[in-house]
mmCIF file with all atom_site columns, C-alpha atoms in Angstrom:
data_model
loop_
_atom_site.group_PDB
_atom_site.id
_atom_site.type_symbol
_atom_site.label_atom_id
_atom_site.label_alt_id
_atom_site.label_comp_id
_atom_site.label_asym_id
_atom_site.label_entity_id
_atom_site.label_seq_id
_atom_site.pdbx_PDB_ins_code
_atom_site.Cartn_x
_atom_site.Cartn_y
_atom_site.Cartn_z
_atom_site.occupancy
_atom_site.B_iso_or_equiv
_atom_site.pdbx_formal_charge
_atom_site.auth_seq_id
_atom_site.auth_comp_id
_atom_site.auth_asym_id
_atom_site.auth_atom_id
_atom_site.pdbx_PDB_model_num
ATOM 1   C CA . UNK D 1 1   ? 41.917 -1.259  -3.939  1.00 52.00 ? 614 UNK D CA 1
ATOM 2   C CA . UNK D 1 2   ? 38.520 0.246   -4.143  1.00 71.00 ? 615 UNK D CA 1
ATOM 3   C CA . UNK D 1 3   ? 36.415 0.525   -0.847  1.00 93.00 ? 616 UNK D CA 1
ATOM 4   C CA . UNK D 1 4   ? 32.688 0.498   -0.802  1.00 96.00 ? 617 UNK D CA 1
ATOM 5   C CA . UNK D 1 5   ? 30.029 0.920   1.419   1.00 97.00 ? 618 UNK D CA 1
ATOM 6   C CA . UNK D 1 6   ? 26.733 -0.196  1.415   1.00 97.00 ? 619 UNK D CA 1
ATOM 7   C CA . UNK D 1 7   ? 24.173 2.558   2.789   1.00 97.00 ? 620 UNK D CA 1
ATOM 8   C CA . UNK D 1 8   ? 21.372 0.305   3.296   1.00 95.00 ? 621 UNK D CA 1
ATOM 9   C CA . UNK D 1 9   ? 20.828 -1.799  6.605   1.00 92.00 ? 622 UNK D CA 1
ATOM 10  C CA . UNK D 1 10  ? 18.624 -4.291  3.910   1.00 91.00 ? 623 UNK D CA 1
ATOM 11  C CA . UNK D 1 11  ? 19.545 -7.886  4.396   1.00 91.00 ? 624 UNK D CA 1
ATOM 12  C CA . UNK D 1 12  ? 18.680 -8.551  0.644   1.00 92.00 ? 625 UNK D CA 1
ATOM 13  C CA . UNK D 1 13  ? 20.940 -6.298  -0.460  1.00 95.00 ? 626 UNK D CA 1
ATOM 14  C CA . UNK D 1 14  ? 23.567 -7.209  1.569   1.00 96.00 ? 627 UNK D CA 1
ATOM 15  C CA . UNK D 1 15  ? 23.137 -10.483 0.495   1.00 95.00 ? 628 UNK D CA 1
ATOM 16  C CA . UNK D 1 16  ? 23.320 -9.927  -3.205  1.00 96.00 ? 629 UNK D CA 1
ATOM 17  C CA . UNK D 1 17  ? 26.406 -7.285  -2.726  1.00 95.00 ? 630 UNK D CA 1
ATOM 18  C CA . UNK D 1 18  ? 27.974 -10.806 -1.556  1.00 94.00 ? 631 UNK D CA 1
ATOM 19  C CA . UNK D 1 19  ? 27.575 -11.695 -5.023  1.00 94.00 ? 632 UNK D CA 1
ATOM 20  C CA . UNK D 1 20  ? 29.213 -9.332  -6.600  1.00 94.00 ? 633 UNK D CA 1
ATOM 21  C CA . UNK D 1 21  ? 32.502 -10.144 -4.382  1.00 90.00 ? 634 UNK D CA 1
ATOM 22  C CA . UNK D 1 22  ? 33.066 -6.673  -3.307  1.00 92.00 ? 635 UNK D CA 1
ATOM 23  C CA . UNK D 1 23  ? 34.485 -5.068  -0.014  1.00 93.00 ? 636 UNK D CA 1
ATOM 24  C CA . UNK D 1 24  ? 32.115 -3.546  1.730   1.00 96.00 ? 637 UNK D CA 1
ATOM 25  C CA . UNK D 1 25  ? 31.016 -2.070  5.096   1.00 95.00 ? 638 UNK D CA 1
ATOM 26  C CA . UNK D 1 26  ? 27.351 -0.961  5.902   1.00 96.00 ? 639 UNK D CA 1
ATOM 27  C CA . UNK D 1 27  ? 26.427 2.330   7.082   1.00 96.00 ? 640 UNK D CA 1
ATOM 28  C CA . UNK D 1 28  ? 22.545 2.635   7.748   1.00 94.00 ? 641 UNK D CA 1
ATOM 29  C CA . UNK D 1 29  ? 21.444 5.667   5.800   1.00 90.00 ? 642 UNK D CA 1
ATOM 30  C CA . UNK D 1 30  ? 18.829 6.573   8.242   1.00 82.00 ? 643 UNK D CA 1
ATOM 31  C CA . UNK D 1 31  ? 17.822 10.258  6.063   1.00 84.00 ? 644 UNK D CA 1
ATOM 32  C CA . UNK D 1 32  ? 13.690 11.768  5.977   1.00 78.00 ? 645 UNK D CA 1
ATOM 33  C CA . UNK D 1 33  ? 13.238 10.381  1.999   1.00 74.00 ? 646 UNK D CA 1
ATOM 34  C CA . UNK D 1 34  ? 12.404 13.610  0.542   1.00 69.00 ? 647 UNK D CA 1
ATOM 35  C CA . UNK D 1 35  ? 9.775  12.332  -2.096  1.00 72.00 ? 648 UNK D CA 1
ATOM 36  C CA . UNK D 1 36  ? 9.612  15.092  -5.308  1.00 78.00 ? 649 UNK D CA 1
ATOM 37  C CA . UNK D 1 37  ? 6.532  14.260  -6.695  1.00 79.00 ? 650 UNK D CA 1
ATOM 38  C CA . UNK D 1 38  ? 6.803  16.302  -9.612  1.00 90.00 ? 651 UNK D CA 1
ATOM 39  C CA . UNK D 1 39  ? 9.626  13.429  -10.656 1.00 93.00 ? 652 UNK D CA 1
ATOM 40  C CA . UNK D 1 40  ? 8.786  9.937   -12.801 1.00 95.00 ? 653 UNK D CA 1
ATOM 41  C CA . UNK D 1 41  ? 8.540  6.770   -11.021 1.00 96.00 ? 654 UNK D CA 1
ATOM 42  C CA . UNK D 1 42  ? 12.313 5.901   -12.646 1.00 97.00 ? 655 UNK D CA 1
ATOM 43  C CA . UNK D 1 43  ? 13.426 9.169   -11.685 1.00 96.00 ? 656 UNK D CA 1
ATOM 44  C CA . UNK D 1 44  ? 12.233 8.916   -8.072  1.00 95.00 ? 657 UNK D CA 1
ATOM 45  C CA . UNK D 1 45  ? 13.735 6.069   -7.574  1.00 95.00 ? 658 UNK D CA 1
ATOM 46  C CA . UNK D 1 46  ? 17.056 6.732   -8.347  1.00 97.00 ? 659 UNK D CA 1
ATOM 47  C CA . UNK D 1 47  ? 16.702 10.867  -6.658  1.00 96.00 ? 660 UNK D CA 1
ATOM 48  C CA . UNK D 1 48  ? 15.859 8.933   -3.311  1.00 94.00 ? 661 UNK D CA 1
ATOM 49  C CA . UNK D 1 49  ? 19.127 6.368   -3.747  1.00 96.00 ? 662 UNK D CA 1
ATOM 50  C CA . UNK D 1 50  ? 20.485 9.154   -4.705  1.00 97.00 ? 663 UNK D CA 1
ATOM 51  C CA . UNK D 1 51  ? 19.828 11.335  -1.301  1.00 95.00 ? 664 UNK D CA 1
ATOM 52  C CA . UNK D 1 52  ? 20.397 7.824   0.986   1.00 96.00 ? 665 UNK D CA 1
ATOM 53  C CA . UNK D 1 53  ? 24.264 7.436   -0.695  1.00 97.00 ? 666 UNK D CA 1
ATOM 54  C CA . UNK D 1 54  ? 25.078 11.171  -0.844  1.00 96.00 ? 667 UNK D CA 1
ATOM 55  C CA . UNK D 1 55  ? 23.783 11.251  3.002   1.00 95.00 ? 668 UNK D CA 1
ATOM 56  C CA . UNK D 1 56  ? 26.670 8.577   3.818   1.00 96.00 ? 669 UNK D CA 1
ATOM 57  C CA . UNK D 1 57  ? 29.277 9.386   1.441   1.00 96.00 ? 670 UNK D CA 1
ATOM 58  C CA . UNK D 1 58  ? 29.807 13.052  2.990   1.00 94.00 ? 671 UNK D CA 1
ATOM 59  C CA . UNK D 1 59  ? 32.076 10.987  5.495   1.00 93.00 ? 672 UNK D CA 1
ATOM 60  C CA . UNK D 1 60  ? 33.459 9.150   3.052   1.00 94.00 ? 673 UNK D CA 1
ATOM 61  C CA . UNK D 1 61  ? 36.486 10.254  1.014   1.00 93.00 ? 674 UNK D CA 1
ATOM 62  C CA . UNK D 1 62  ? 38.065 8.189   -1.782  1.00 95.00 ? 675 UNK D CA 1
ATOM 63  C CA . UNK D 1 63  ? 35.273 5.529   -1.350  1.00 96.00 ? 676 UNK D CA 1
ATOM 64  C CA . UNK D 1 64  ? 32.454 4.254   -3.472  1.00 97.00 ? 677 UNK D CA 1
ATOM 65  C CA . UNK D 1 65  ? 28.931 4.639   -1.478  1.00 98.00 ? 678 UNK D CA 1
ATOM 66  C CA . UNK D 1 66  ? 25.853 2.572   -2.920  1.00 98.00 ? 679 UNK D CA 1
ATOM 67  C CA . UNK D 1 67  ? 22.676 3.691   -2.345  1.00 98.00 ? 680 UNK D CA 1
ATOM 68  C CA . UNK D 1 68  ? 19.303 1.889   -3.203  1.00 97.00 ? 681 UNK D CA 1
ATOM 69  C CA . UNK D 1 69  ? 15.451 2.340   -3.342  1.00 94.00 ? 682 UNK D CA 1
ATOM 70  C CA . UNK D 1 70  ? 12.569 0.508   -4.633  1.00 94.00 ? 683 UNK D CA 1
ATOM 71  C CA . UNK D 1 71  ? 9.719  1.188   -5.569  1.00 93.00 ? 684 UNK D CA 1
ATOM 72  C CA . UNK D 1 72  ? 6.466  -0.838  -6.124  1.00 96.00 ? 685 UNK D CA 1
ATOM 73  C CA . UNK D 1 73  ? 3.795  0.902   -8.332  1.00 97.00 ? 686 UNK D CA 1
ATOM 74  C CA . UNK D 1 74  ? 0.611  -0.173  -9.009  1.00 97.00 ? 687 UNK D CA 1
ATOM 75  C CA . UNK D 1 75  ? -2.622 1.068   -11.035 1.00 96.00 ? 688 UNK D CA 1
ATOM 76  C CA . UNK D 1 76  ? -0.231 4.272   -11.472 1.00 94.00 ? 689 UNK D CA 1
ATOM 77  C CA . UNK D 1 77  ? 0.088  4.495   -7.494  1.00 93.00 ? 690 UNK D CA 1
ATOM 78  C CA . UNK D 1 78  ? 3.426  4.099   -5.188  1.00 91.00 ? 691 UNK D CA 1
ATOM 79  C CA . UNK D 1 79  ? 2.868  1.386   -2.688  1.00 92.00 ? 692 UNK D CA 1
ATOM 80  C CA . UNK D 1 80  ? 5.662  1.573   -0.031  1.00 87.00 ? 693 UNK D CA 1
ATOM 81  C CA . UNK D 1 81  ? 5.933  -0.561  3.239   1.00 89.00 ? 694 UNK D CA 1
ATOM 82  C CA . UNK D 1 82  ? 2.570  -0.838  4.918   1.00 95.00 ? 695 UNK D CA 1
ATOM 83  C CA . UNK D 1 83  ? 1.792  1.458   8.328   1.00 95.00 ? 696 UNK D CA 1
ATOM 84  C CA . UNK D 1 84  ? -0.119 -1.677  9.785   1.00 97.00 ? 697 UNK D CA 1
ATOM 85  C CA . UNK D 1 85  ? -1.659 -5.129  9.514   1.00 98.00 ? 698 UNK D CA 1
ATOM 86  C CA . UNK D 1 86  ? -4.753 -3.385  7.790   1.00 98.00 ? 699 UNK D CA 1
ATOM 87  C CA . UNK D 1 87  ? -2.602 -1.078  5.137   1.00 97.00 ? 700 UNK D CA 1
ATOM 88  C CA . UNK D 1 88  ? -1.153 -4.287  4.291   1.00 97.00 ? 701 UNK D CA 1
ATOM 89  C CA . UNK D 1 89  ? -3.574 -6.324  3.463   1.00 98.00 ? 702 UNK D CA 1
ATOM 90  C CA . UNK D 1 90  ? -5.156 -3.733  1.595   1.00 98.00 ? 703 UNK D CA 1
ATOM 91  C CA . UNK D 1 91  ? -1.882 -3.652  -0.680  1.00 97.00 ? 704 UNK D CA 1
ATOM 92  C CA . UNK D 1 92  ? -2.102 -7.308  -1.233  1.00 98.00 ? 705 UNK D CA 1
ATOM 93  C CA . UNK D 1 93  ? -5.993 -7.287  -1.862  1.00 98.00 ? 706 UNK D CA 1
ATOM 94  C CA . UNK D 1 94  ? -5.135 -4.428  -4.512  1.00 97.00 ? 707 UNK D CA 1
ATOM 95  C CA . UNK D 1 95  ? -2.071 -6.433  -6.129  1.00 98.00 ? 708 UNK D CA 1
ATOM 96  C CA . UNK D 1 96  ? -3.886 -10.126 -5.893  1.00 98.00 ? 709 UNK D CA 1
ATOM 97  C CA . UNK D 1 97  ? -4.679 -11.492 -9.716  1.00 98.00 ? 710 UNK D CA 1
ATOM 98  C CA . UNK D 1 98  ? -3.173 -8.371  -11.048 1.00 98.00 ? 711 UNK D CA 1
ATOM 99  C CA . UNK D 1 99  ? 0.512  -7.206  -12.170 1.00 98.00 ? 712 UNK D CA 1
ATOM 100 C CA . UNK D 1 100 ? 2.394  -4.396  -11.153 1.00 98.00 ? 713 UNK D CA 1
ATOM 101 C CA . UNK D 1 101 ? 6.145  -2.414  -11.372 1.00 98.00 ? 714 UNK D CA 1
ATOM 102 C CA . UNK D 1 102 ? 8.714  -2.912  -9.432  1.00 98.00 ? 715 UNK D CA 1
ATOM 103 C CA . UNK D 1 103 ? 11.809 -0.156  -9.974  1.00 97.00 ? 716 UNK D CA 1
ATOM 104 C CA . UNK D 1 104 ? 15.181 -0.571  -8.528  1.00 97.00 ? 717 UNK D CA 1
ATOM 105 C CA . UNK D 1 105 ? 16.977 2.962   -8.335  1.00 97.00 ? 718 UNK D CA 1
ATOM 106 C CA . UNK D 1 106 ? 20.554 2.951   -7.576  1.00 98.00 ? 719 UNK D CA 1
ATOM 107 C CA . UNK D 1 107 ? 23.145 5.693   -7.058  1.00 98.00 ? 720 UNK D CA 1
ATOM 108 C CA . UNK D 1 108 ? 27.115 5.178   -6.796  1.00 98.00 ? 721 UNK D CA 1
ATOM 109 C CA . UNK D 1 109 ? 28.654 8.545   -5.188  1.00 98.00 ? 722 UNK D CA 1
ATOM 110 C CA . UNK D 1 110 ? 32.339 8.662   -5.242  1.00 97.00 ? 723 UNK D CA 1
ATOM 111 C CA . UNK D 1 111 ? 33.509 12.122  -4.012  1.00 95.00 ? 724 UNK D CA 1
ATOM 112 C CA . UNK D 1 112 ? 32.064 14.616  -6.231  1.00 93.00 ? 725 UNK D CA 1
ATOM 113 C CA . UNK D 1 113 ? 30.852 11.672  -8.857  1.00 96.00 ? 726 UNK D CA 1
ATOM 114 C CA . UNK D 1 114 ? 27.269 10.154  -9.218  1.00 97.00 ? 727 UNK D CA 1
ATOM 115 C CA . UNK D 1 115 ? 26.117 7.388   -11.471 1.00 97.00 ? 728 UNK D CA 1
ATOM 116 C CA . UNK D 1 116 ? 22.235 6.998   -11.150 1.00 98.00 ? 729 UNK D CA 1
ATOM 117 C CA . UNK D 1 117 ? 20.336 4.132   -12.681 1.00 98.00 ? 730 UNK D CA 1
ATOM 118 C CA . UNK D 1 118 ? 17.477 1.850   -12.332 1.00 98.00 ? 731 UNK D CA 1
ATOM 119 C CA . UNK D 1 119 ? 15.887 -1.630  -13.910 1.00 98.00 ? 732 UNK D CA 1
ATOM 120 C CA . UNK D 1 120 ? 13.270 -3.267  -12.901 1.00 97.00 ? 733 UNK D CA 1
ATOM 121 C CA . UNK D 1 121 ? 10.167 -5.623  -13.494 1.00 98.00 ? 734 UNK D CA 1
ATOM 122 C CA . UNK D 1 122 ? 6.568  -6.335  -14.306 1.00 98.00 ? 735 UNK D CA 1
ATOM 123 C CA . UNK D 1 123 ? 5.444  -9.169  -11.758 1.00 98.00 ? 736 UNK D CA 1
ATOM 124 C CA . UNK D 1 124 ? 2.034  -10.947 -12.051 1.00 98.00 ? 737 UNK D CA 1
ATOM 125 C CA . UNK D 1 125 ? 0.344  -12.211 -8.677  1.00 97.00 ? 738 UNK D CA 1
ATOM 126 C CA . UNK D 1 126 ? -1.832 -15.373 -8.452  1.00 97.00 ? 739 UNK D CA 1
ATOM 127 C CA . UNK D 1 127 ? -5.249 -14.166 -7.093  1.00 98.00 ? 740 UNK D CA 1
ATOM 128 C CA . UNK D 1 128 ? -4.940 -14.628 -3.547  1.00 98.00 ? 741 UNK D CA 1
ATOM 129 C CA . UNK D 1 129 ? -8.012 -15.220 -0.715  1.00 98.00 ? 742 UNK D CA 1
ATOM 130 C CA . UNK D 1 130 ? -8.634 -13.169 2.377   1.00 98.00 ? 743 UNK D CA 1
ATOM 131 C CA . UNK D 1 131 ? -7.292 -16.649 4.047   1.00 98.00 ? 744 UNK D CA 1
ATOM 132 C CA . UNK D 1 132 ? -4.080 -16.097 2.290   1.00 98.00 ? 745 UNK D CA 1
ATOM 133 C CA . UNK D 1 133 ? -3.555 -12.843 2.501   1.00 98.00 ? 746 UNK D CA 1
ATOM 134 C CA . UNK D 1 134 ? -4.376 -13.143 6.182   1.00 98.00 ? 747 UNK D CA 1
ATOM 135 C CA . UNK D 1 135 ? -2.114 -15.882 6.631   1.00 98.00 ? 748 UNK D CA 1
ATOM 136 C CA . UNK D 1 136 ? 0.885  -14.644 4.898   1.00 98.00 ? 749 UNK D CA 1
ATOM 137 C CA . UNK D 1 137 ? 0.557  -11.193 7.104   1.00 98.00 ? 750 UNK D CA 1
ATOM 138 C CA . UNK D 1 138 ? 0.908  -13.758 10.013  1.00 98.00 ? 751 UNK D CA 1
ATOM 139 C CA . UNK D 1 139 ? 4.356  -14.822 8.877   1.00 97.00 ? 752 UNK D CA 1
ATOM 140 C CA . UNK D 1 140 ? 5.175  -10.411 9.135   1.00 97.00 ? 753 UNK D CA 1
ATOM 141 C CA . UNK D 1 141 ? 7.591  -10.817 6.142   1.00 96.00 ? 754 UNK D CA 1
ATOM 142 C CA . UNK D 1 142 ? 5.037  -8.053  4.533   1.00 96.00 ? 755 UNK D CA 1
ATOM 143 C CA . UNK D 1 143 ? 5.620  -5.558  7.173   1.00 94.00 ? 756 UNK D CA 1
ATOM 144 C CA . UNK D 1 144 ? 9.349  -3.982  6.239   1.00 89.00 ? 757 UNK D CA 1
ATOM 145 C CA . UNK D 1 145 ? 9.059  -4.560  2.363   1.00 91.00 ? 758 UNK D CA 1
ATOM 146 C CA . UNK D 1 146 ? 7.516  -2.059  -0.184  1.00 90.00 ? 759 UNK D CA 1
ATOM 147 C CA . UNK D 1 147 ? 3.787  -3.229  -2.094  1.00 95.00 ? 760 UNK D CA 1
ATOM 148 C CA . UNK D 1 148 ? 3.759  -5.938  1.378   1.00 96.00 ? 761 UNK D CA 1
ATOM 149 C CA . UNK D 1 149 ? 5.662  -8.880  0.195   1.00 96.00 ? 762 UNK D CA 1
ATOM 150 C CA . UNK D 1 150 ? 8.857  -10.386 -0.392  1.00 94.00 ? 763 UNK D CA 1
ATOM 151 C CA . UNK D 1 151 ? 9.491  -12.327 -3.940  1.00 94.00 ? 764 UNK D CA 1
ATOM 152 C CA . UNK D 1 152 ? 12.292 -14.514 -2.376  1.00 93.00 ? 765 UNK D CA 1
ATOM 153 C CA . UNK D 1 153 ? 10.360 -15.245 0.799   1.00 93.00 ? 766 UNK D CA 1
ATOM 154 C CA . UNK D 1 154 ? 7.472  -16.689 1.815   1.00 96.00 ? 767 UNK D CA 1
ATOM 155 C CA . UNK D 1 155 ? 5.534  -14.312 -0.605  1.00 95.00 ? 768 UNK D CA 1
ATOM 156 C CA . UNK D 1 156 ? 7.299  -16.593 -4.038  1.00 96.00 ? 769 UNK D CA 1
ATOM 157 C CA . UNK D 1 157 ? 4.323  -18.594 -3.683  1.00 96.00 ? 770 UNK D CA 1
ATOM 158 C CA . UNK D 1 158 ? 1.874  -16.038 -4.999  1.00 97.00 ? 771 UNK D CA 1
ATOM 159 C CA . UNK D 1 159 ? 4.174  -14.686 -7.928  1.00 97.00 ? 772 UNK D CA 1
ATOM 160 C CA . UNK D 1 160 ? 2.669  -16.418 -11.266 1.00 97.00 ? 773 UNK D CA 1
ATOM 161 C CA . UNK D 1 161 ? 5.495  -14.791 -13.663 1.00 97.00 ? 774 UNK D CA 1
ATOM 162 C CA . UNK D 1 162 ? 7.956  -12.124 -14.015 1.00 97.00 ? 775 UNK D CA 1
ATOM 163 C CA . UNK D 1 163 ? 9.372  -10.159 -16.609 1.00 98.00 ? 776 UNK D CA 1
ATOM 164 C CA . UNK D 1 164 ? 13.001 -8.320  -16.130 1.00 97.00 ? 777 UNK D CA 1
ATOM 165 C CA . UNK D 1 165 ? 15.464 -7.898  -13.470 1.00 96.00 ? 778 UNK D CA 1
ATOM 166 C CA . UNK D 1 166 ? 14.278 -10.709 -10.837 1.00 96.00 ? 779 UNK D CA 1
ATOM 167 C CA . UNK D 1 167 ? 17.292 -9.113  -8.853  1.00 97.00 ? 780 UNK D CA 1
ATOM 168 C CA . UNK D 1 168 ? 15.644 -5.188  -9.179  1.00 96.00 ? 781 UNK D CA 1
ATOM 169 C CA . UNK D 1 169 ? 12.562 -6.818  -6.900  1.00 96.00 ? 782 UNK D CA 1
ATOM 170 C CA . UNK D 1 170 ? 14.593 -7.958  -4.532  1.00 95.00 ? 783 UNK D CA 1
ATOM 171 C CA . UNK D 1 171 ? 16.034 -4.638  -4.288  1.00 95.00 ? 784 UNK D CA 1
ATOM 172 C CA . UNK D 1 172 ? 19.547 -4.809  -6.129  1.00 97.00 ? 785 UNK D CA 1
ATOM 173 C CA . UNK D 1 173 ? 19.446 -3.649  -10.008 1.00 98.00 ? 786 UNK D CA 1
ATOM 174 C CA . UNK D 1 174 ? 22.716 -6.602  -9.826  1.00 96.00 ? 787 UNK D CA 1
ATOM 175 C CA . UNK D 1 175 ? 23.675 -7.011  -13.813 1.00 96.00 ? 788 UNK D CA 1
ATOM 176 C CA . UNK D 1 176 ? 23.734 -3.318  -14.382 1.00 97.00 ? 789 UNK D CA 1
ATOM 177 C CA . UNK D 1 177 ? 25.734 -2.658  -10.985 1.00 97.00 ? 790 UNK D CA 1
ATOM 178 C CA . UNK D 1 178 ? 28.302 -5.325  -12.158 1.00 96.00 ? 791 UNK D CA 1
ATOM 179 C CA . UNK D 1 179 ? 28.628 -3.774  -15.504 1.00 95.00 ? 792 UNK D CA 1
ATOM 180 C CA . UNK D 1 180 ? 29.281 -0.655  -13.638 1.00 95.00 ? 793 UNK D CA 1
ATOM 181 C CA . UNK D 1 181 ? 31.941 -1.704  -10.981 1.00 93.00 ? 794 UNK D CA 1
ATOM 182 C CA . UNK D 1 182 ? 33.928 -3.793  -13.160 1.00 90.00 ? 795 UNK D CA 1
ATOM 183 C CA . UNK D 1 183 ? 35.112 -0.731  -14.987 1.00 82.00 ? 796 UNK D CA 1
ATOM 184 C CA . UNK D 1 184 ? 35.972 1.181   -11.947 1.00 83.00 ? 797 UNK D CA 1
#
């Protein structure tokens, strides 16, 4: 029987793990993100799942660790969570009316054996009013998620369309990591 852990303390992953009907344990990969700038959006993505799975599988023998990041990039420019109320709105006020990336990077370590990929999604945000933006900030489902908002929260109401992995936004690349584990 395969084991897995999980080396995210995300509750959206978690969640769509679940789906997969996997085994798994959590382990909080708590690591400094060591951001290479010299790398491509895709490739940063799945170097920093990549560092967050190795972290947690070096005490972890015979066991498949999962490690995610996400990115949101807009006008060429990574947003990640905000700092504060102010670097929030900002990122909304910058992604209102206008459509962004989101990437999905995963890594699978298992002992001396990585698997990296990513998917991901263009989504297009309704323009939204200072009222809005002010508003949803008051719910503070913006303040622990990358670009300030959640797609399957409170924030679905300001999503006009997306195109690809609906799953990748919410922070689990799912149909390529079920492609993967059902040949291990």
């Amino acid at each position: 029987m395969n084991k897995f852990v999980l080396a995210s303390g995300s509750p959206r992953r978690k969640e769509l793990l679940a789906f997969l009907d996997i085994d798994f344990t959590i382990e909080v990969s708590d690591i400094c993100e060591d951001l290479k700038e010299t790398l491509s959006f895709p490739e940063i993505v799945m170097d920093l799942a990549f560092q967050k799975a190795q972290h947690i599988a070096k005490n972890h023998v015979d066991t498949y660790v999962l490690g995610f990041d996400t990115l949101v990039i807009s006008n060429n420019q990574a947003l990640g969570k905000p700092k504060d109320r102010l670097d929030g709105f900002n990122m909304l006020k910058e992604l209102s009316g206008e459509s962004h990336l989101v990437l999905t990077g995963c890594a699978i370590v298992y002992n001396d054996t990585v698997d990296m990929f990513y998917d991901g999604a263009t989504v297009h945000f309704n323009r939204m009013t200072d009222t809005e933006i002010n508003e949803y900030l008051d719910t503070n489902e913006p303040f622990d998620k990358a670009g300030a908002y959640g797609i399957q929260g409170y924030g679905a109401k300001y999503i006009k369309k997306i195109e690809g992995d609906y799953y990748s936004v919410m922070g689990v690349p799912l149909q390529k990591l079920y492609n993967k584990l059902r040949d291990l």
